[in-house]
CSV table of C-alpha atoms in Angstrom, one decimal:
chain,number,residue,atom,x,y,z
A,1,MET,CA,0.0,0.1,0.1
A,2,THR,CA,1.1,3.2,-1.1
A,3,ILE,CA,3.0,5.4,1.9
A,4,TYR,CA,0.7,8.4,1.0
A,5,LEU,CA,-2.4,6.3,2.1
A,6,VAL,CA,-0.5,5.0,5.2
A,7,VAL,CA,0.7,8.2,6.9
A,8,PRO,CA,-3.1,9.9,6.7
A,9,LEU,CA,-4.3,6.4,8.0
A,10,LEU,CA,-2.7,5.8,11.0
A,11,LEU,CA,-2.5,9.9,12.4
A,12,VAL,CA,-6.0,9.6,12.1
A,13,VAL,CA,-5.8,6.0,14.5
A,14,ALA,CA,-3.6,7.8,17.0
A,15,VAL,CA,-6.2,10.6,16.9
A,16,LEU,CA,-8.8,8.4,17.3
A,17,GLN,CA,-6.5,7.0,19.7
A,18,THR,CA,-6.1,10.0,22.6
A,19,SER,CA,-10.1,11.1,21.3
A,20,LEU,CA,-12.6,8.7,20.9
A,21,VAL,CA,-11.2,4.7,22.4
A,22,PRO,CA,-10.6,6.2,26.1
A,23,HIS,CA,-14.2,7.3,26.7
A,24,PHE,CA,-15.1,3.2,26.2
A,25,ALA,CA,-12.6,1.8,28.7
A,26,LEU,CA,-13.8,-2.1,29.6
A,27,TRP,CA,-12.3,-4.2,32.7
A,28,GLY,CA,-10.2,-0.4,33.5
A,29,VAL,CA,-8.6,0.0,30.0
A,30,PHE,CA,-9.2,0.9,26.7
A,31,VAL,CA,-8.7,-0.6,23.5
A,32,ASP,CA,-5.1,0.5,22.4
A,33,LEU,CA,-6.0,0.8,17.9
A,34,PRO,CA,-2.5,1.4,17.3
A,35,ILE,CA,-1.2,-2.3,18.1
A,36,LEU,CA,-3.9,-3.9,16.7
A,37,PHE,CA,-3.5,-2.0,13.2
A,38,VAL,CA,0.0,-3.0,13.4
A,39,GLY,CA,0.3,-5.9,14.2
A,40,SER,CA,-2.4,-7.1,11.2
A,41,TRP,CA,-0.6,-5.4,9.1
A,42,GLY,CA,2.4,-6.8,9.6
A,43,LEU,CA,0.8,-10.7,9.9
A,44,LEU,CA,-0.8,-10.3,7.1
A,45,ALA,CA,2.0,-8.4,4.6
A,46,GLY,CA,5.5,-9.6,6.2
A,47,SER,CA,8.1,-7.9,8.9
A,48,ARG,CA,9.4,-5.0,6.6
A,49,GLU,CA,5.7,-3.2,6.3
A,50,GLY,CA,4.9,-4.4,9.7
A,51,LEU,CA,8.3,-2.6,10.8
A,52,LEU,CA,7.6,0.6,8.5
A,53,TRP,CA,3.5,0.6,10.0
A,54,GLY,CA,4.7,0.1,13.4
A,55,PHE,CA,7.8,3.4,12.3
A,56,ILE,CA,5.0,5.2,11.3
A,57,ALA,CA,1.8,4.8,13.7
A,58,GLY,CA,4.7,5.0,16.2
A,59,VAL,CA,5.7,8.5,15.6
A,60,THR,CA,1.9,10.0,15.8
A,61,THR,CA,1.2,7.6,19.0
A,62,ASP,CA,4.1,9.7,20.4
A,63,ALA,CA,4.0,13.1,19.5
A,64,LEU,CA,0.5,12.9,20.9
A,65,SER,CA,1.3,11.2,24.0
A,66,GLY,CA,3.6,12.4,27.3
A,67,ALA,CA,5.5,9.3,26.9
A,68,PRO,CA,8.9,9.8,26.3
A,69,PHE,CA,9.0,9.7,22.9
A,70,GLY,CA,10.1,6.8,21.0
A,71,ALA,CA,8.6,4.5,23.4
A,72,ALA,CA,5.4,3.6,21.5
A,73,THR,CA,7.4,3.9,17.9
A,74,PHE,CA,10.1,1.2,19.4
A,75,ALA,CA,7.1,-0.9,20.8
A,76,LEU,CA,5.2,-0.7,18.0
A,77,MET,CA,8.5,-1.2,15.5
A,78,ALA,CA,8.7,-5.0,18.0
A,79,VAL,CA,4.6,-5.3,16.9
A,80,GLY,CA,5.2,-5.2,13.0
A,81,PHE,CA,8.7,-6.9,12.4
A,82,LEU,CA,7.6,-9.7,15.4
A,83,ALA,CA,3.9,-9.6,13.7
A,84,GLY,CA,5.3,-10.7,9.7
A,85,LEU,CA,7.1,-13.1,11.3
A,86,GLY,CA,3.8,-15.5,11.5
A,87,GLU,CA,2.8,-14.0,7.9
A,88,ALA,CA,4.0,-17.5,6.0
A,89,ASN,CA,1.4,-19.3,8.6
A,90,VAL,CA,-1.3,-17.2,8.5
A,91,SER,CA,-2.9,-18.9,5.6
A,92,ARG,CA,-3.0,-22.4,7.6
A,93,ALA,CA,-4.4,-21.0,10.7
A,94,GLN,CA,-7.0,-18.8,9.7
A,95,PHE,CA,-8.9,-18.0,12.7
A,96,ALA,CA,-6.0,-18.5,15.5
A,97,LEU,CA,-3.3,-16.8,14.2
A,98,PRO,CA,-4.5,-13.6,15.0
A,99,LEU,CA,-6.3,-13.7,18.4
A,100,VAL,CA,-2.9,-15.1,19.4
A,101,THR,CA,-0.8,-12.2,17.8
A,102,ILE,CA,-2.6,-10.2,18.9
A,103,PHE,CA,-2.4,-10.9,22.7
A,104,LEU,CA,1.0,-11.2,22.7
A,105,ALA,CA,2.0,-8.7,20.6
A,106,THR,CA,-0.4,-6.2,23.3
A,107,VAL,CA,2.0,-7.7,25.9
A,108,LEU,CA,5.2,-7.2,23.8
A,109,TYR,CA,4.4,-2.9,23.3
A,110,ASP,CA,3.4,-2.9,27.0
A,111,LEU,CA,6.5,-3.9,28.0
A,112,VAL,CA,9.1,-2.4,25.6
A,113,PHE,CA,6.9,1.0,26.1
A,114,LEU,CA,7.2,0.4,30.1
A,115,LEU,CA,11.3,-0.8,30.1
A,116,ILE,CA,11.8,2.7,27.7
A,117,VAL,CA,9.8,4.5,30.0
A,118,ARG,CA,12.3,2.9,32.8
A,119,ILE,CA,15.1,4.2,30.5
A,120,SER,CA,13.9,7.1,30.7
A,121,GLY,CA,14.1,7.4,33.9
A,122,GLN,CA,11.2,7.9,35.5
A,123,PRO,CA,9.7,5.6,38.3
A,124,VAL,CA,7.3,1.9,36.6
A,125,VAL,CA,5.4,-0.2,38.7
A,126,TRP,CA,6.2,-3.5,36.7
A,127,LEU,CA,4.1,-5.8,38.4
A,128,GLU,CA,1.0,-4.2,39.2
A,129,SER,CA,1.4,-2.6,35.7
A,130,LEU,CA,1.4,-6.3,34.5
A,131,LEU,CA,-1.2,-7.7,36.0
A,132,ARG,CA,-3.9,-4.5,36.4
A,133,ILE,CA,-3.5,-3.4,32.9
A,134,VAL,CA,-1.2,-5.2,30.5
A,135,LEU,CA,-3.5,-8.3,30.6
A,136,PRO,CA,-6.6,-6.6,30.7
A,137,SER,CA,-5.6,-4.7,28.2
A,138,ALA,CA,-4.2,-7.3,26.1
A,139,ALA,CA,-7.5,-9.5,26.7
A,140,LEU,CA,-9.0,-6.8,25.6
A,141,ASN,CA,-7.1,-6.2,22.3
A,142,THR,CA,-7.6,-10.0,21.7
A,143,VAL,CA,-11.6,-9.7,21.9
A,144,LEU,CA,-12.1,-7.2,19.8
A,145,ALA,CA,-8.9,-7.7,17.0
A,146,PRO,CA,-11.1,-9.3,14.5
A,147,LEU,CA,-12.8,-6.3,13.9
A,148,ILE,CA,-9.4,-4.8,12.9
A,149,TYR,CA,-8.5,-8.3,11.1
A,150,GLY,CA,-11.0,-8.4,9.0
A,151,PRO,CA,-11.0,-5.4,6.9
A,152,MET,CA,-6.7,-5.2,7.2
A,153,ARG,CA,-7.1,-8.6,5.4
A,154,LEU,CA,-9.6,-7.3,3.2
A,155,LEU,CA,-7.9,-3.8,1.8
A,156,HIS,CA,-4.4,-6.8,2.0
A,157,ASN,CA,-6.0,-8.7,-0.4
A,158,ARG,CA,-6.9,-5.4,-2.5
A,159,PHE,CA,-2.6,-3.9,-2.2
A,160,ILE,CA,-2.0,-8.1,-2.6
A,161,ARG,CA,2.2,-8.4,-3.6
A,162,GLU,CA,2.0,-4.0,-3.6
A,163,GLU,CA,4.4,-3.3,-1.6
A,164,MET,CA,4.8,0.2,0.6
A,165,GLU,CA,6.4,2.9,-2.3
A,166,PHE,CA,7.8,6.2,-1.3
Z,1,MET,CA,21.8,3.0,-4.0
Z,2,THR,CA,19.6,1.1,-5.7
Z,3,ARG,CA,16.4,1.1,-4.7
Z,4,GLU,CA,16.3,-3.1,-3.4
Z,5,ARG,CA,19.6,-1.8,-1.0
Z,6,LEU,CA,17.6,1.2,0.4
Z,7,ARG,CA,14.7,-1.9,1.4
Z,8,ASN,CA,17.4,-3.9,3.3
Z,9,LEU,CA,18.7,-1.0,4.8
Z,10,LEU,CA,15.0,0.3,6.0
Z,11,PRO,CA,15.5,-1.5,9.5
Z,12,ILE,CA,18.3,0.4,10.4
Z,13,LEU,CA,17.8,3.0,8.7
Z,14,LEU,CA,14.4,3.1,10.9
Z,15,VAL,CA,16.0,2.3,14.1
Z,16,VAL,CA,18.4,5.5,13.5
Z,17,LEU,CA,15.7,7.8,13.7
Z,18,THR,CA,13.9,6.9,16.6
Z,19,PHE,CA,16.7,6.9,18.3
Z,20,THR,CA,17.7,10.1,16.9
Z,21,GLY,CA,14.4,11.6,17.9
Z,22,LEU,CA,14.5,10.3,21.7
Z,23,VAL,CA,17.6,11.8,21.8
Z,24,LEU,CA,16.3,15.0,20.1
Z,25,HIS,CA,12.7,14.6,22.2
Z,26,SER,CA,14.5,15.1,25.8
Z,27,THR,CA,16.8,18.2,24.5
Z,28,GLY,CA,13.6,19.5,23.4
Z,29,GLN,CA,14.3,19.9,19.9
Z,30,LEU,CA,12.0,18.4,18.6
Z,31,GLN,CA,8.5,19.9,19.9
Z,32,PRO,CA,8.9,22.1,17.3
Z,33,LEU,CA,7.9,18.9,15.1
Z,34,GLU,CA,5.6,17.5,17.9
Z,35,GLY,CA,3.9,20.5,18.1
Z,36,LEU,CA,3.0,20.6,14.8
Z,37,LEU,CA,1.6,17.5,15.2
Z,38,VAL,CA,-0.7,18.5,17.7
Z,39,ARG,CA,-2.0,21.8,15.6
Z,40,VAL,CA,-2.2,19.4,12.8
Z,41,THR,CA,-5.0,17.2,14.9
Z,42,LYS,CA,-6.4,19.5,16.9
Z,43,PRO,CA,-9.6,20.2,14.8
Z,44,LEU,CA,-10.3,16.7,14.9
Z,45,GLN,CA,-9.7,15.8,18.6
Z,46,GLU,CA,-12.0,18.2,19.1
Z,47,LEU,CA,-14.8,17.4,17.4
Z,48,LEU,CA,-14.6,13.9,18.2
Z,49,SER,CA,-14.4,15.0,22.0
Z,50,GLY,CA,-17.5,16.8,21.9
Z,51,ALA,CA,-19.1,14.4,19.9
Z,52,THR,CA,-18.5,12.0,22.6
Z,53,GLY,CA,-19.3,13.9,24.8
Z,54,GLN,CA,-22.6,14.8,23.3
Z,55,LEU,CA,-23.5,10.7,23.1
Z,56,GLY,CA,-22.1,10.3,27.2
Z,57,GLU,CA,-24.6,13.2,27.8
Z,58,LEU,CA,-27.4,11.1,26.2
Z,59,ALA,CA,-26.8,8.1,27.9
Z,60,GLN,CA,-26.0,10.0,31.0
Z,61,THR,CA,-29.3,11.5,31.3
Z,62,ALA,CA,-31.0,7.8,31.2
Z,63,ARG,CA,-29.3,6.6,33.7
Z,64,ASP,CA,-30.2,8.9,36.2
Z,65,LEU,CA,-34.0,8.8,35.1
Z,66,ARG,CA,-33.9,6.2,36.6
Z,67,ASP,CA,-31.3,7.2,39.0
Z,68,LEU,CA,-33.5,10.5,40.2
Z,69,ARG,CA,-36.4,8.8,42.4
Z,70,GLN,CA,-34.2,7.3,44.9
Z,71,ARG,CA,-31.0,10.5,44.7
Z,72,ASN,CA,-34.4,12.4,45.9
Z,73,GLU,CA,-35.2,11.1,48.9
Z,74,GLU,CA,-31.5,10.5,50.0
Z,75,LEU,CA,-31.3,14.5,49.2
Z,76,GLU,CA,-34.4,15.1,51.0
Z,77,SER,CA,-32.6,14.2,54.1
Z,78,GLU,CA,-29.5,14.7,53.5
Z,79,ASN,CA,-30.9,18.2,53.8
Z,80,ALA,CA,-31.8,18.4,56.7
Z,81,ARG,CA,-28.8,17.2,58.1
Z,82,LEU,CA,-27.0,20.0,55.9
Z,83,LEU,CA,-29.3,22.8,56.8
Z,84,LEU,CA,-27.9,21.8,60.4
Z,85,ASP,CA,-24.5,22.2,59.2
Z,86,ASN,CA,-24.6,24.8,57.9
Z,87,VAL,CA,-25.7,27.0,61.0
Z,88,ARG,CA,-23.2,25.3,62.8
Z,89,LEU,CA,-20.5,26.4,59.9
Z,90,ARG,CA,-21.8,29.6,61.0
Z,91,GLU,CA,-21.6,30.2,64.2
Z,92,ILE,CA,-17.8,28.4,63.5
Z,93,GLN,CA,-16.9,31.2,60.7
Z,94,ALA,CA,-18.6,34.6,62.6
Z,95,GLU,CA,-15.5,33.2,65.9
Z,96,ALA,CA,-12.6,31.8,63.4
Z,97,ALA,CA,-12.9,35.8,61.8
Z,98,LEU,CA,-13.6,37.4,64.6
Z,99,LEU,CA,-9.9,35.5,66.0
Z,100,ARG,CA,-8.3,36.2,63.2
Z,101,ASP,CA,-8.9,39.6,63.5
Z,102,LEU,CA,-7.7,39.8,67.2
Z,103,LEU,CA,-4.6,37.5,66.0
Z,104,ASN,CA,-3.8,40.4,63.3
Z,105,LEU,CA,-2.8,37.0,60.8
Z,106,LYS,CA,-3.0,37.5,57.0
Z,107,GLN,CA,-4.2,34.5,56.4
Z,108,ASP,CA,-5.1,33.3,52.8
Z,109,SER,CA,-8.3,31.1,52.5
Z,110,PRO,CA,-7.9,28.3,50.4
Z,111,GLY,CA,-10.0,30.3,47.6
Z,112,TYR,CA,-7.4,33.4,47.5
Z,113,GLU,CA,-4.9,31.4,46.3
Z,114,VAL,CA,-6.4,30.2,42.9
Z,115,ARG,CA,-8.1,33.3,42.8
Z,116,GLY,CA,-5.4,35.3,40.8
Z,117,ALA,CA,-4.9,34.8,37.0
Z,118,ARG,CA,-6.4,31.2,35.9
Z,119,VAL,CA,-7.1,29.8,32.5
Z,120,ILE,CA,-9.7,27.7,31.9
Z,121,GLY,CA,-9.2,24.8,29.4
Z,122,ARG,CA,-11.2,22.3,27.7
Z,123,VAL,CA,-8.9,18.9,27.1
Z,124,ILE,CA,-9.9,17.4,23.7
Z,125,GLY,CA,-7.0,14.5,24.1
Z,126,GLN,CA,-6.1,11.7,26.1
Z,127,ASP,CA,-2.9,9.5,26.8
Z,128,PRO,CA,-3.0,7.0,24.0
Z,129,SER,CA,-1.6,4.6,26.0
Z,130,ASN,CA,-3.6,2.8,29.0
Z,131,LEU,CA,-0.2,3.1,31.1
Z,132,GLN,CA,0.0,6.8,30.9
Z,133,ARG,CA,-2.9,9.3,32.0
Z,134,PHE,CA,-2.2,12.5,30.6
Z,135,VAL,CA,-4.7,15.4,28.8
Z,136,ILE,CA,-4.1,17.6,26.3
Z,137,LEU,CA,-5.5,21.1,26.5
Z,138,ASP,CA,-6.7,23.2,24.2
Z,139,VAL,CA,-4.9,26.3,25.8
Z,140,GLY,CA,-0.8,26.8,25.4
Z,141,ARG,CA,1.8,28.9,25.8
Z,142,GLU,CA,-0.3,31.8,24.3
Z,143,ALA,CA,-2.8,31.7,27.0
Z,144,GLY,CA,0.1,32.5,29.7
Z,145,LEU,CA,0.4,28.7,30.6
Z,146,ALA,CA,3.9,27.4,31.2
Z,147,PRO,CA,4.9,24.0,32.4
Z,148,ASN,CA,4.9,22.8,35.6
Z,149,MET,CA,1.2,25.2,36.7
Z,150,PRO,CA,-0.9,23.5,38.7
Z,151,VAL,CA,-4.4,22.3,37.3
Z,152,THR,CA,-7.6,21.5,39.1
Z,153,THR,CA,-11.2,21.4,38.7
Z,154,ASP,CA,-13.8,22.5,41.7
Z,155,ARG,CA,-13.7,19.2,42.9
Z,156,GLY,CA,-9.9,19.1,43.2
Z,157,LEU,CA,-6.8,19.0,42.1
Z,158,VAL,CA,-6.0,17.3,38.5
Z,159,GLY,CA,-2.0,17.0,38.3
Z,160,ARG,CA,0.2,19.8,37.0
Z,161,VAL,CA,1.2,21.2,33.6
Z,162,ARG,CA,4.2,19.2,31.6
Z,163,GLU,CA,4.1,20.6,28.3
Z,164,VAL,CA,3.1,23.9,26.4
Z,165,GLY,CA,2.8,24.3,22.8
Z,166,ALA,CA,1.7,27.5,21.4
Z,167,GLY,CA,-1.8,25.9,21.4
Z,168,TRP,CA,-2.2,23.2,23.3
Z,169,SER,CA,-0.7,21.7,26.4
Z,170,ARG,CA,-0.5,18.5,27.9
Z,171,VAL,CA,-1.0,17.5,31.8
Z,172,LEU,CA,0.1,14.9,33.8
Z,173,LEU,CA,-3.4,13.7,36.1
Z,174,ILE,CA,-2.0,12.8,39.4
Z,175,ILE,CA,-3.0,9.4,39.1
Z,176,ASP,CA,-0.6,8.8,37.4
Z,177,THR,CA,1.9,6.7,38.2
Z,178,LYS,CA,4.7,9.5,37.9
Z,179,SER,CA,2.9,11.7,40.4
Z,180,SER,CA,3.8,12.4,43.8
Z,181,VAL,CA,1.9,14.9,46.3
Z,182,ASN,CA,3.0,16.1,49.2
Z,183,ALA,CA,-0.6,16.3,51.4
Z,184,LEU,CA,-2.2,16.4,54.4
Z,185,THR,CA,-5.6,15.3,56.4
Z,186,GLN,CA,-7.7,17.9,56.7
Z,187,SER,CA,-8.6,16.8,60.6
Z,188,THR,CA,-5.6,14.9,61.6
Z,189,ARG,CA,-2.9,16.7,60.1
Z,190,ALA,CA,-1.0,14.2,59.0
Z,191,ASN,CA,1.6,14.6,56.3
Z,192,GLY,CA,2.2,12.1,54.0
Z,193,LEU,CA,3.1,11.5,49.9
Z,194,VAL,CA,-0.1,10.7,48.1
Z,195,GLU,CA,0.9,9.1,44.6
Z,196,GLY,CA,-1.0,7.4,41.4
Z,197,GLN,CA,-1.2,4.0,40.7
Z,198,PRO,CA,-1.7,2.2,38.1
Z,199,ASP,CA,-4.9,1.4,37.6
Z,200,GLY,CA,-6.1,5.1,38.4
Z,201,SER,CA,-6.3,5.2,41.9
Z,202,LEU,CA,-4.2,7.2,45.0
Z,203,VAL,CA,-2.5,5.8,47.5
Z,204,MET,CA,-1.6,8.3,50.7
Z,205,ARG,CA,2.4,6.9,51.7
Z,206,ASN,CA,4.9,8.3,54.0
Z,207,ILE,CA,2.6,8.5,56.8
Z,208,PRO,CA,4.7,8.7,60.2
Z,209,GLN,CA,3.3,5.6,62.5
Z,210,GLY,CA,2.3,7.7,65.0
Z,211,ASP,CA,0.1,9.9,63.3
Z,212,VAL,CA,-3.5,8.9,63.0
Z,213,VAL,CA,-5.7,8.6,60.2
Z,214,SER,CA,-9.3,7.7,59.7
Z,215,VAL,CA,-11.4,6.3,56.7
Z,216,GLY,CA,-13.1,9.4,55.7
Z,217,ASP,CA,-11.1,12.1,56.5
Z,218,THR,CA,-10.5,14.2,53.4
Z,219,VAL,CA,-7.1,15.2,51.7
Z,220,PHE,CA,-5.3,18.1,50.9
Z,221,THR,CA,-2.4,19.7,49.6
Z,222,SER,CA,-0.1,20.8,52.3
Z,223,GLY,CA,2.4,22.7,49.6
Z,224,LEU,CA,5.7,21.2,51.4
Z,225,GLY,CA,8.0,21.1,48.7
Z,226,GLY,CA,7.2,24.4,47.0
Z,227,ASN,CA,5.1,22.5,43.6
Z,228,PHE,CA,1.2,23.3,44.9
Z,229,PRO,CA,-0.3,25.3,46.2
Z,230,ARG,CA,-1.5,24.7,49.6
Z,231,GLN,CA,-4.9,23.5,50.7
Z,232,LEU,CA,-6.0,22.0,47.4
Z,233,LEU,CA,-8.4,19.7,47.8
Z,234,ILE,CA,-7.1,15.7,46.7
Z,235,GLY,CA,-9.8,13.0,47.9
Z,236,GLN,CA,-10.8,10.9,50.5
Z,237,ILE,CA,-9.6,8.2,52.2
Z,238,THR,CA,-11.4,4.7,51.5
Z,239,GLY,CA,-9.2,2.6,53.6
Z,240,VAL,CA,-5.8,3.0,56.4
Z,241,GLU,CA,-2.8,0.3,56.0
Z,242,ARG,CA,-0.9,-0.3,59.4
Z,243,LYS,CA,1.5,-2.8,60.3
Z,244,ASP,CA,3.3,-2.2,63.2
Z,245,PHE,CA,7.0,-3.5,62.3
Z,246,GLU,CA,6.4,-0.8,59.5
Z,247,LEU,CA,8.0,2.7,60.1
Z,248,TYR,CA,5.1,4.3,57.8
Z,249,GLN,CA,1.3,3.8,56.9
Z,250,THR,CA,-0.5,4.0,53.5
Z,251,ALA,CA,-3.6,4.7,52.5
Z,252,THR,CA,-5.8,4.2,50.0
Z,253,VAL,CA,-7.2,7.4,48.8
Z,254,GLN,CA,-10.8,8.4,46.3
Z,255,PRO,CA,-10.0,11.7,44.3
Z,256,THR,CA,-13.0,13.6,44.4
Z,257,VAL,CA,-12.2,14.5,40.3
Z,258,ASP,CA,-13.7,12.1,38.2
Z,259,PHE,CA,-10.4,11.6,36.0
Z,260,ASP,CA,-13.3,9.3,33.3
Z,261,HIS,CA,-15.2,12.2,32.8
Z,262,LEU,CA,-12.4,15.8,32.8
Z,263,GLU,CA,-13.7,18.2,30.1
Z,264,VAL,CA,-13.1,21.9,31.3
Z,265,VAL,CA,-9.9,22.7,33.9
Z,266,LEU,CA,-8.2,25.6,35.7
Z,267,ILE,CA,-4.6,26.4,35.8
Z,268,ILE,CA,-3.1,28.6,38.4
Z,269,THR,CA,-1.2,31.0,36.5
Z,270,ASP,CA,-0.1,32.8,39.1
Z,271,PHE,CA,1.6,30.1,41.3
Z,272,GLU,CA,5.0,29.8,40.5
Z,273,PRO,CA,6.8,27.2,41.7
Z,274,ILE,CA,10.3,27.3,43.8
Z,275,GLU,CA,13.1,26.8,42.0
Z,276,GLY,CA,14.9,23.5,42.3
Z,277,THR,CA,12.9,21.6,44.1
Z,278,GLU,CA,11.4,21.4,40.7
Z,279,ASP,CA,11.2,16.9,39.8
Z,280,THR,CA,9.0,17.5,36.4
Z,281,ASP,CA,8.1,13.5,36.7
Z,282,SER,CA,7.3,13.2,40.6
Z,283,GLY,CA,5.5,16.3,41.5
Z,284,ASP,CA,6.3,17.4,44.8
Z,285,GLY,CA,9.3,14.9,45.3
Z,286,GLN,CA,9.6,13.3,48.8
Z,287,PRO,CA,9.0,15.1,51.6
């Protein structure tokens, strides 16, 4: 998919994440749209595109976040890259793989995010964050993953074999 | 350089770019770019926040109707009790005014400290991560805001300004795990540190064992450390944990501010934090 479509798409995702999504919290957490988009696209299009989507989504998210710049970018790049490793199996395990990928992607994202926050000198409450935020958030993202993965799959089929153009 | 080679170098390039961004952000040189993105997205954020607010109000109205009858009965009995309290408090107020005049003290009331310059900001966005508790306001440097200014509502302390752009600012909420505020209880004057928890609740730590802390007591900012004005309402104590072998007690605090439905806040612009005590991540610092 061309980068001229990806940048506005992920910018809108970041704006939705800061304005609309926090109003619909469940189990004390809200859905992480950037993880769902980057994880889904990485799984469908491979590591290279997953990495690039992670970078773009991360930069827009970091710009709107109070966290140290780079926390979301590094975390989403890791999500996109590692989700892309499952690309080869995506047609064989149609139902389970996206769900498992999004669950693990959320845990990975949050841990990388917290690690970078900690490295930048800010305090992190590891265990409580894991139990009260990371795991509920991973569960919520997994439940809602089909709502994003389905349309992303259709989008991917439309742009199949077309690598991102600069 | 061939196109294929550029593609192979892409992962390294992106990592280097991100590291560069991290370094530039820490030196403040990335703010113009971040400010540009916030300015670009601000109209959409305002639109979506407004729409969400209206939808929320509609749903809230339906819920309110259901609870109205029961609430009315409760309010009537509470009203009778408050009338009695009011008479008693007027007596106390008159007595306090008389004593103050006698002692010739120029004590500021809690309201006075926030009465000076104040700016009203509308919340247009929240932090995209579940792990952070920030809000984005639609006012910034142009309205006189600066980092570390305290932010309140009529219901109590919200947090403090962390970053400021031309027409926007980012506020670190007191329920964030990076926030800690020097506080004291109203009735027993017990000192402690109110800290945010990952689930958005508040805990008051470092309360000396000898101090009496009771459930229901109100918690205010103490003004120690000089980063917040004194006597800003924080919350109410809902539980106390005291172990004989520990130096300090811990209390859970229910914030008076509804952080899930923040819409309009006040920024206290005439309060100057004491220089040298600033701790951008930990608010008031240690007591």
